[in-house]
mmCIF file of C-alpha atoms and ligand atoms in Angstrom:
data_model
loop_
_atom_site.group_PDB
_atom_site.id
_atom_site.type_symbol
_atom_site.label_atom_id
_atom_site.label_comp_id
_atom_site.label_asym_id
_atom_site.label_seq_id
_atom_site.Cartn_x
_atom_site.Cartn_y
_atom_site.Cartn_z
ATOM 1 C CA UNK P 619 26.910 30.671 -30.960
ATOM 2 C CA UNK P 620 26.490 34.227 -29.667
ATOM 3 C CA UNK P 621 23.651 36.653 -29.089
ATOM 4 C CA UNK P 622 21.591 33.956 -27.406
ATOM 5 C CA UNK P 623 18.172 35.078 -26.232
ATOM 6 C CA UNK P 624 15.225 33.602 -24.412
ATOM 7 C CA UNK P 625 14.066 31.879 -27.596
ATOM 8 C CA UNK P 626 17.392 30.328 -28.635
ATOM 9 C CA UNK P 627 19.156 29.598 -25.332
ATOM 10 C CA UNK P 628 17.552 26.221 -24.538
ATOM 11 C CA UNK P 629 18.484 24.628 -27.875
ATOM 12 C CA UNK P 630 22.036 25.908 -27.604
ATOM 13 C CA UNK P 631 22.533 24.499 -24.084
ATOM 14 C CA UNK P 632 21.218 21.109 -25.265
ATOM 15 C CA UNK P 633 23.465 21.231 -28.366
ATOM 16 C CA UNK P 634 26.520 21.449 -26.079
ATOM 17 C CA UNK P 635 25.827 17.864 -24.950
ATOM 18 C CA UNK P 636 26.431 16.507 -28.481
ATOM 19 C CA UNK P 637 29.769 14.897 -27.561
ATOM 20 C CA UNK P 638 28.460 13.272 -24.403
ATOM 21 C CA UNK P 639 29.414 9.605 -24.689
ATOM 22 C CA UNK P 640 27.117 8.181 -22.045
ATOM 23 C CA UNK P 641 23.602 8.008 -23.589
ATOM 24 C CA UNK P 642 21.904 8.016 -20.173
ATOM 25 C CA UNK P 643 23.835 11.104 -19.003
ATOM 26 C CA UNK P 644 22.951 12.779 -22.327
ATOM 27 C CA UNK P 645 19.253 11.911 -21.983
ATOM 28 C CA UNK P 646 19.136 13.136 -18.368
ATOM 29 C CA UNK P 647 21.056 16.356 -19.133
ATOM 30 C CA UNK P 648 18.790 17.218 -22.074
ATOM 31 C CA UNK P 649 15.595 16.546 -20.133
ATOM 32 C CA UNK P 650 16.909 18.492 -17.143
ATOM 33 C CA UNK P 651 17.616 21.572 -19.243
ATOM 34 C CA UNK P 652 14.324 21.331 -21.176
ATOM 35 C CA UNK P 653 12.227 21.070 -18.002
ATOM 36 C CA UNK P 654 14.267 23.594 -16.013
ATOM 37 C CA UNK P 655 14.053 26.182 -18.770
ATOM 38 C CA UNK P 656 10.321 25.523 -19.241
ATOM 39 C CA UNK P 657 9.834 26.022 -15.493
ATOM 40 C CA UNK P 658 11.689 29.342 -15.579
ATOM 41 C CA UNK P 659 9.700 30.455 -18.647
ATOM 42 C CA UNK P 660 6.454 29.587 -16.879
ATOM 43 C CA UNK P 661 7.150 31.400 -13.609
ATOM 44 C CA UNK P 662 9.325 34.240 -14.955
ATOM 45 C CA UNK P 663 11.175 34.730 -11.638
ATOM 46 C CA UNK P 664 12.412 38.167 -10.650
ATOM 47 C CA UNK P 665 16.157 38.378 -10.007
ATOM 48 C CA UNK P 666 15.355 38.539 -6.279
ATOM 49 C CA UNK P 667 13.185 35.413 -6.417
ATOM 50 C CA UNK P 668 15.995 33.565 -8.195
ATOM 51 C CA UNK P 669 18.443 34.588 -5.458
ATOM 52 C CA UNK P 670 15.954 33.328 -2.843
ATOM 53 C CA UNK P 671 15.751 29.998 -4.669
ATOM 54 C CA UNK P 672 19.552 29.661 -4.621
ATOM 55 C CA UNK P 673 19.593 30.624 -0.917
ATOM 56 C CA UNK P 674 16.906 27.981 -0.214
ATOM 57 C CA UNK P 675 18.963 25.232 -1.876
ATOM 58 C CA UNK P 676 22.132 26.430 -0.126
ATOM 59 C CA UNK P 677 20.335 26.300 3.249
ATOM 60 C CA UNK P 678 19.043 22.810 2.376
ATOM 61 C CA UNK P 679 22.615 21.623 1.757
ATOM 62 C CA UNK P 680 23.890 23.221 4.956
ATOM 63 C CA UNK P 681 21.224 21.342 6.990
ATOM 64 C CA UNK P 682 22.563 17.966 5.836
ATOM 65 C CA UNK P 683 24.901 15.863 7.970
ATOM 66 C CA UNK P 684 25.112 12.181 8.933
ATOM 67 C CA UNK P 685 21.923 12.504 11.059
ATOM 68 C CA UNK P 686 19.845 14.861 8.911
ATOM 69 C CA UNK P 687 19.152 14.658 5.161
ATOM 70 C CA UNK P 688 17.210 17.752 4.184
ATOM 71 C CA UNK P 689 17.351 16.969 0.439
ATOM 72 C CA UNK P 690 15.536 13.665 1.054
ATOM 73 C CA UNK P 691 12.907 15.585 3.037
ATOM 74 C CA UNK P 692 12.580 17.991 0.121
ATOM 75 C CA UNK P 693 12.150 15.120 -2.324
ATOM 76 C CA UNK P 694 9.642 13.456 0.042
ATOM 77 C CA UNK P 695 7.516 16.569 0.614
ATOM 78 C CA UNK P 696 7.359 17.415 -3.094
ATOM 79 C CA UNK P 697 6.094 13.899 -3.869
ATOM 80 C CA UNK P 698 9.245 13.011 -5.830
ATOM 81 C CA UNK P 699 10.256 10.124 -3.547
ATOM 82 C CA UNK P 700 6.846 8.466 -3.954
ATOM 83 C CA UNK P 701 6.958 9.015 -7.728
ATOM 84 C CA UNK P 702 10.378 7.332 -7.962
ATOM 85 C CA UNK P 703 9.066 4.560 -5.696
ATOM 86 C CA UNK P 704 5.979 4.041 -7.888
ATOM 87 C CA UNK P 705 8.012 3.926 -11.121
ATOM 88 C CA UNK P 706 10.371 1.353 -9.643
ATOM 89 C CA UNK P 707 7.736 -0.866 -8.032
ATOM 90 C CA UNK P 708 5.087 -1.619 -10.642
ATOM 91 C CA UNK P 709 4.006 -4.686 -8.681
ATOM 92 C CA UNK P 710 1.768 -7.541 -9.809
ATOM 93 C CA UNK P 711 -1.614 -7.851 -8.107
ATOM 94 C CA UNK P 712 -1.381 -9.441 -4.648
ATOM 95 C CA UNK P 713 2.171 -8.324 -3.851
ATOM 96 C CA UNK P 714 2.473 -5.988 -0.834
ATOM 97 C CA UNK P 715 2.702 -2.354 -1.930
ATOM 98 C CA UNK P 716 5.769 -0.235 -1.213
ATOM 99 C CA UNK P 717 6.195 3.215 0.277
ATOM 100 C CA UNK P 718 9.042 5.609 1.183
ATOM 101 C CA UNK P 719 12.069 4.456 3.190
ATOM 102 C CA UNK P 720 12.297 7.735 5.113
ATOM 103 C CA UNK P 721 15.363 9.086 6.931
ATOM 104 C CA UNK P 722 15.140 7.036 10.156
ATOM 105 C CA UNK P 723 16.211 3.610 8.911
ATOM 106 C CA UNK P 724 19.389 2.367 10.639
ATOM 107 C CA UNK P 725 21.429 -0.363 8.983
ATOM 108 C CA UNK P 726 22.696 -2.359 11.945
ATOM 109 C CA UNK P 727 19.765 -2.454 14.342
ATOM 110 C CA UNK P 728 19.937 -5.128 17.069
ATOM 111 C CA UNK P 729 19.002 -8.698 16.145
ATOM 112 C CA UNK P 730 16.151 -10.075 18.276
ATOM 113 C CA UNK P 731 14.564 -13.502 18.688
ATOM 114 C CA UNK P 732 10.945 -13.813 17.585
ATOM 115 C CA UNK P 733 8.476 -12.463 20.145
ATOM 116 C CA UNK P 734 11.091 -10.136 21.720
ATOM 117 C CA UNK P 735 10.237 -6.770 23.236
ATOM 118 C CA UNK P 736 11.995 -3.950 21.333
ATOM 119 C CA UNK P 737 10.755 -1.044 23.481
ATOM 120 C CA UNK P 738 13.964 -0.752 25.584
ATOM 121 C CA UNK P 739 11.790 0.471 28.497
ATOM 122 C CA UNK P 740 10.261 3.423 26.627
ATOM 123 C CA UNK P 741 6.819 4.249 28.078
ATOM 124 C CA UNK P 742 3.659 3.851 26.004
ATOM 125 C CA UNK P 743 0.843 1.473 25.091
ATOM 126 C CA UNK P 744 2.349 -1.983 24.416
ATOM 127 C CA UNK P 745 1.641 -3.306 20.932
ATOM 128 C CA UNK P 746 2.013 -6.858 19.660
ATOM 129 C CA UNK P 747 2.884 -7.163 15.956
ATOM 130 C CA UNK P 748 2.366 -10.505 14.258
ATOM 131 C CA UNK P 749 2.537 -11.480 10.624
ATOM 132 C CA UNK P 750 3.503 -14.000 7.989
ATOM 133 C CA UNK P 751 5.836 -13.451 5.045
ATOM 134 C CA UNK P 752 4.769 -15.229 1.858
ATOM 135 C CA UNK P 753 5.910 -15.450 -1.715
ATOM 136 C CA UNK P 754 3.717 -14.407 -4.645
ATOM 137 C CA UNK P 755 2.496 -18.005 -5.067
ATOM 138 C CA UNK P 756 1.181 -18.014 -1.491
ATOM 139 C CA UNK P 757 3.855 -20.234 0.053
ATOM 140 C CA UNK P 758 5.398 -19.000 3.319
ATOM 141 C CA UNK P 759 9.034 -17.866 3.180
ATOM 142 C CA UNK P 760 10.958 -19.561 6.001
ATOM 143 C CA UNK P 761 13.666 -17.443 7.652
ATOM 144 C CA UNK P 762 12.683 -14.201 5.817
ATOM 145 C CA UNK P 763 14.656 -11.257 7.184
ATOM 146 C CA UNK P 764 12.516 -8.524 8.762
ATOM 147 C CA UNK P 765 13.598 -5.077 9.836
ATOM 148 C CA UNK P 766 11.120 -3.053 11.902
ATOM 149 C CA UNK P 767 11.408 0.588 13.021
ATOM 150 C CA UNK P 768 8.953 3.143 14.344
ATOM 151 C CA UNK P 769 8.381 6.261 16.423
ATOM 152 C CA UNK P 770 7.286 6.176 20.066
ATOM 153 C CA UNK P 771 3.901 7.270 21.423
ATOM 154 C CA UNK P 772 5.098 10.890 21.429
ATOM 155 C CA UNK P 773 6.137 10.776 17.759
ATOM 156 C CA UNK P 774 9.934 10.558 18.181
ATOM 157 C CA UNK P 775 12.382 8.093 16.667
ATOM 158 C CA UNK P 776 15.278 6.914 18.858
ATOM 159 C CA UNK P 777 17.861 8.576 16.578
ATOM 160 C CA UNK P 778 16.190 11.956 17.129
ATOM 161 C CA UNK P 779 16.634 12.101 20.895
ATOM 162 C CA UNK P 780 18.326 9.008 22.400
ATOM 163 C CA UNK P 781 21.933 7.828 22.552
ATOM 164 C CA UNK P 782 20.899 4.200 22.036
ATOM 165 C CA UNK P 783 18.633 2.348 19.620
ATOM 166 C CA UNK P 784 15.028 1.602 20.590
ATOM 167 C CA UNK P 785 11.778 0.621 18.886
ATOM 168 C CA UNK P 786 13.648 -1.020 16.060
ATOM 169 C CA UNK P 787 15.099 -4.452 15.437
ATOM 170 C CA UNK P 788 15.965 -7.227 13.029
ATOM 171 C CA UNK P 789 14.245 -10.638 13.083
ATOM 172 C CA UNK P 790 14.151 -13.844 11.101
ATOM 173 C CA UNK P 791 10.788 -15.443 10.424
ATOM 174 C CA UNK P 792 10.296 -19.057 11.589
ATOM 175 C CA UNK P 793 10.038 -22.062 9.255
ATOM 176 C CA UNK P 794 6.423 -21.088 8.427
ATOM 177 C CA UNK P 795 7.256 -17.451 7.587
ATOM 178 C CA UNK P 796 5.739 -16.215 10.875
ATOM 179 C CA UNK P 797 7.179 -13.400 12.940
ATOM 180 C CA UNK P 798 6.152 -11.406 16.003
ATOM 181 C CA UNK P 799 7.467 -8.787 18.406
ATOM 182 C CA UNK P 800 6.305 -6.496 21.188
ATOM 183 C CA UNK P 801 6.652 -2.781 20.664
ATOM 184 C CA UNK P 802 4.616 0.382 21.450
ATOM 185 C CA UNK P 803 1.652 1.867 19.661
ATOM 186 C CA UNK P 804 3.220 4.652 17.552
ATOM 187 C CA UNK P 805 1.616 8.054 17.100
ATOM 188 C CA UNK P 806 1.421 10.514 14.224
ATOM 189 C CA UNK P 807 4.434 12.829 14.119
ATOM 190 C CA UNK P 808 5.763 15.897 12.322
ATOM 191 C CA UNK P 809 8.753 15.385 10.047
ATOM 192 C CA UNK P 810 11.718 17.589 11.088
ATOM 193 C CA UNK P 811 10.399 21.069 10.229
ATOM 194 C CA UNK P 812 13.015 23.384 11.765
ATOM 195 C CA UNK P 813 14.862 23.799 8.442
ATOM 196 C CA UNK P 814 14.174 25.056 4.921
ATOM 197 C CA UNK P 815 11.709 22.244 4.182
ATOM 198 C CA UNK P 816 9.661 23.301 7.237
ATOM 199 C CA UNK P 817 9.766 26.910 5.995
ATOM 200 C CA UNK P 818 8.576 25.711 2.594
ATOM 201 C CA UNK P 819 5.682 23.742 4.115
ATOM 202 C CA UNK P 820 4.535 26.763 6.130
ATOM 203 C CA UNK P 821 4.798 29.020 3.063
ATOM 204 C CA UNK P 822 2.683 26.482 1.128
ATOM 205 C CA UNK P 823 0.063 26.384 3.909
ATOM 206 C CA UNK P 824 0.788 22.713 4.721
ATOM 207 C CA UNK P 825 1.149 20.781 7.987
ATOM 208 C CA UNK P 826 4.282 18.624 8.559
ATOM 209 C CA UNK P 827 2.551 15.447 9.878
ATOM 210 C CA UNK P 828 2.725 11.791 8.945
ATOM 211 C CA UNK P 829 -0.028 9.417 10.124
ATOM 212 C CA UNK P 830 0.995 6.808 12.735
ATOM 213 C CA UNK P 831 2.821 3.894 11.119
ATOM 214 C CA UNK P 832 5.363 1.102 11.568
ATOM 215 C CA UNK P 833 8.164 0.685 9.008
ATOM 216 C CA UNK P 834 9.061 -2.723 7.580
ATOM 217 C CA UNK P 835 11.917 -3.821 5.338
ATOM 218 C CA UNK P 836 11.630 -7.475 4.352
ATOM 219 C CA UNK P 837 14.195 -9.492 2.406
ATOM 220 C CA UNK P 838 14.463 -13.106 1.301
ATOM 221 C CA UNK P 839 16.592 -14.879 -1.319
ATOM 222 C CA UNK P 840 14.864 -15.008 -4.720
ATOM 223 C CA UNK P 841 12.558 -12.107 -3.854
ATOM 224 C CA UNK P 842 12.522 -8.362 -4.401
ATOM 225 C CA UNK P 843 13.316 -6.388 -1.230
ATOM 226 C CA UNK P 844 10.141 -4.879 0.219
ATOM 227 C CA UNK P 845 10.273 -1.431 1.876
ATOM 228 C CA UNK P 846 6.933 -0.378 3.268
ATOM 229 C CA UNK P 847 4.912 0.808 6.286
ATOM 230 C CA UNK P 848 1.671 -0.289 7.903
ATOM 231 C CA UNK P 849 -0.509 2.701 8.829
ATOM 232 C CA UNK P 850 -2.976 2.998 11.712
ATOM 233 C CA UNK P 851 -6.594 3.010 10.573
ATOM 234 C CA UNK P 852 -8.531 6.090 11.728
ATOM 235 C CA UNK P 853 -5.475 8.364 11.938
ATOM 236 C CA UNK P 854 -6.462 11.924 11.109
ATOM 237 C CA UNK P 855 -3.515 12.417 8.726
ATOM 238 C CA UNK P 856 -4.164 9.398 6.443
ATOM 239 C CA UNK P 857 -5.484 11.689 3.684
ATOM 240 C CA UNK P 858 -2.861 14.409 4.055
ATOM 241 C CA UNK P 859 0.407 12.559 4.788
ATOM 242 C CA UNK P 860 3.079 15.213 4.221
ATOM 243 C CA UNK P 861 5.133 12.745 2.126
ATOM 244 C CA UNK P 862 2.182 11.219 0.174
ATOM 245 C CA UNK P 863 3.057 7.678 1.308
ATOM 246 C CA UNK P 864 -0.350 6.234 2.299
ATOM 247 C CA UNK P 865 -1.907 3.375 0.321
ATOM 248 C CA UNK P 866 -5.232 1.764 1.266
ATOM 249 C CA UNK P 867 -3.756 -1.743 1.218
ATOM 250 C CA UNK P 868 -1.252 -0.692 3.918
ATOM 251 C CA UNK P 869 -3.857 0.499 6.475
ATOM 252 C CA UNK P 870 -4.767 -1.770 9.390
ATOM 253 C CA UNK P 871 -6.581 -1.427 12.672
ATOM 254 C CA UNK P 872 -4.038 -1.134 15.517
ATOM 255 C CA UNK P 873 -6.676 -2.863 17.683
ATOM 256 C CA UNK P 874 -6.933 -1.751 21.295
ATOM 257 C CA UNK P 875 -7.538 -4.605 23.752
ATOM 258 C CA UNK P 876 -8.425 -4.707 27.426
ATOM 259 C CA UNK P 877 -5.970 -6.479 29.802
ATOM 260 C CA UNK P 878 -6.006 -10.252 29.291
ATOM 261 C CA UNK P 879 -4.324 -12.961 27.234
ATOM 262 C CA UNK P 880 -2.697 -11.535 24.084
ATOM 263 C CA UNK P 881 -2.762 -13.518 20.792
ATOM 264 C CA UNK P 882 0.783 -14.813 21.482
ATOM 265 C CA UNK P 883 -0.313 -16.148 24.900
ATOM 266 C CA UNK P 884 1.284 -13.363 26.963
ATOM 267 C CA UNK P 885 -0.748 -12.263 29.998
ATOM 268 C CA UNK P 886 -1.225 -8.482 29.838
ATOM 269 C CA UNK P 887 -2.140 -6.583 33.006
ATOM 270 C CA UNK P 888 -2.707 -3.337 31.096
ATOM 271 C CA UNK P 889 -4.476 -2.419 27.851
ATOM 272 C CA UNK P 890 -2.463 -3.238 24.725
ATOM 273 C CA UNK P 891 -2.715 -2.860 20.959
ATOM 274 C CA UNK P 892 -2.506 -5.620 18.370
ATOM 275 C CA UNK P 893 -1.427 -5.329 14.740
ATOM 276 C CA UNK P 894 -1.469 -8.238 12.320
ATOM 277 C CA UNK P 895 -0.160 -7.837 8.775
ATOM 278 C CA UNK P 896 0.773 -10.531 6.276
ATOM 279 C CA UNK P 897 3.346 -9.538 3.647
ATOM 280 C CA UNK P 898 3.685 -10.921 0.130
ATOM 281 C CA UNK P 899 7.012 -10.545 -1.693
ATOM 282 C CA UNK P 900 7.530 -10.482 -5.432
ATOM 283 C CA UNK P 901 9.572 -13.426 -6.721
ATOM 284 C CA UNK P 902 12.465 -12.448 -8.998
HETATM 285 C C1 BEZ H 1426 9.361 8.401 8.069
HETATM 286 O O1 BEZ H 1426 8.328 7.813 7.932
HETATM 287 O O2 BEZ H 1426 10.125 7.994 8.933
HETATM 288 C C2 BEZ H 1426 9.652 9.611 7.212
HETATM 289 C C3 BEZ H 1426 9.465 9.524 5.859
HETATM 290 C C4 BEZ H 1426 9.738 10.639 5.084
HETATM 291 C C5 BEZ H 1426 10.170 11.817 5.675
HETATM 292 C C6 BEZ H 1426 10.341 11.895 7.050
HETATM 293 C C7 BEZ H 1426 10.062 10.768 7.838
HETATM 294 FE FE1 FE H 1427 8.255 6.955 9.911
#
């Protein structure tokens, strides 16, 4: 086929996939070309704009290393990560909702006993987290595996500025599915915005902030892995989370308490926060 033009090009590109043996690769390739060509037809980029787009993607790739994943940030800030999450987690009523994993999860965080303090001496308002992990039928899941990670009161994750891990840990629930730990009250924070994704947000007139939250990953045999956050009620970014991750069912009051006896019996000589959240996993 020769003399292709703007009316015939799309069909010809798709026709070249006719010998593709993998039906999924064929389906994805065809849809990619259809949507990409439709996008180009809609915006009619100038040659210079197209070069800028290629430069943007090149810069995005150059920003990536084992500590920074700019393509995930791009997917997150364009709402693609939450769309993929929604498509893959069409949960029955009553099961805890999911949200994005984000780039700050670390696979081998320290294992802690229940009730441990995971702050590693970082300053901030102490916060007690307590909860119960249950199955869809309401029964507690003994020994459920819980991974917790969060930013500090200044909005930084350990991996962004420390040489050691802090404000994260792995736990196993007790025989009644209960877990608890002491951490710090997290604050809202900007996602890394010193790269092309930050430039994009500024060009789009958007802020880079996420509302204060604690990340949870919860696993138990016979249940679907749950990746979610619990968000702080009242945070000013709940309605404009830069990665579109907020769900009403995941918002809780990070209650501020005066010094005194905390719900786990610990005597607190300074004000502290308390978060309780009970998680329900989908049985598989
Ligand atoms: C996070 O919550 O850790 C996060 C999620 C998406 C992008 C950046 C950070
Ligand atoms: Fe986060």
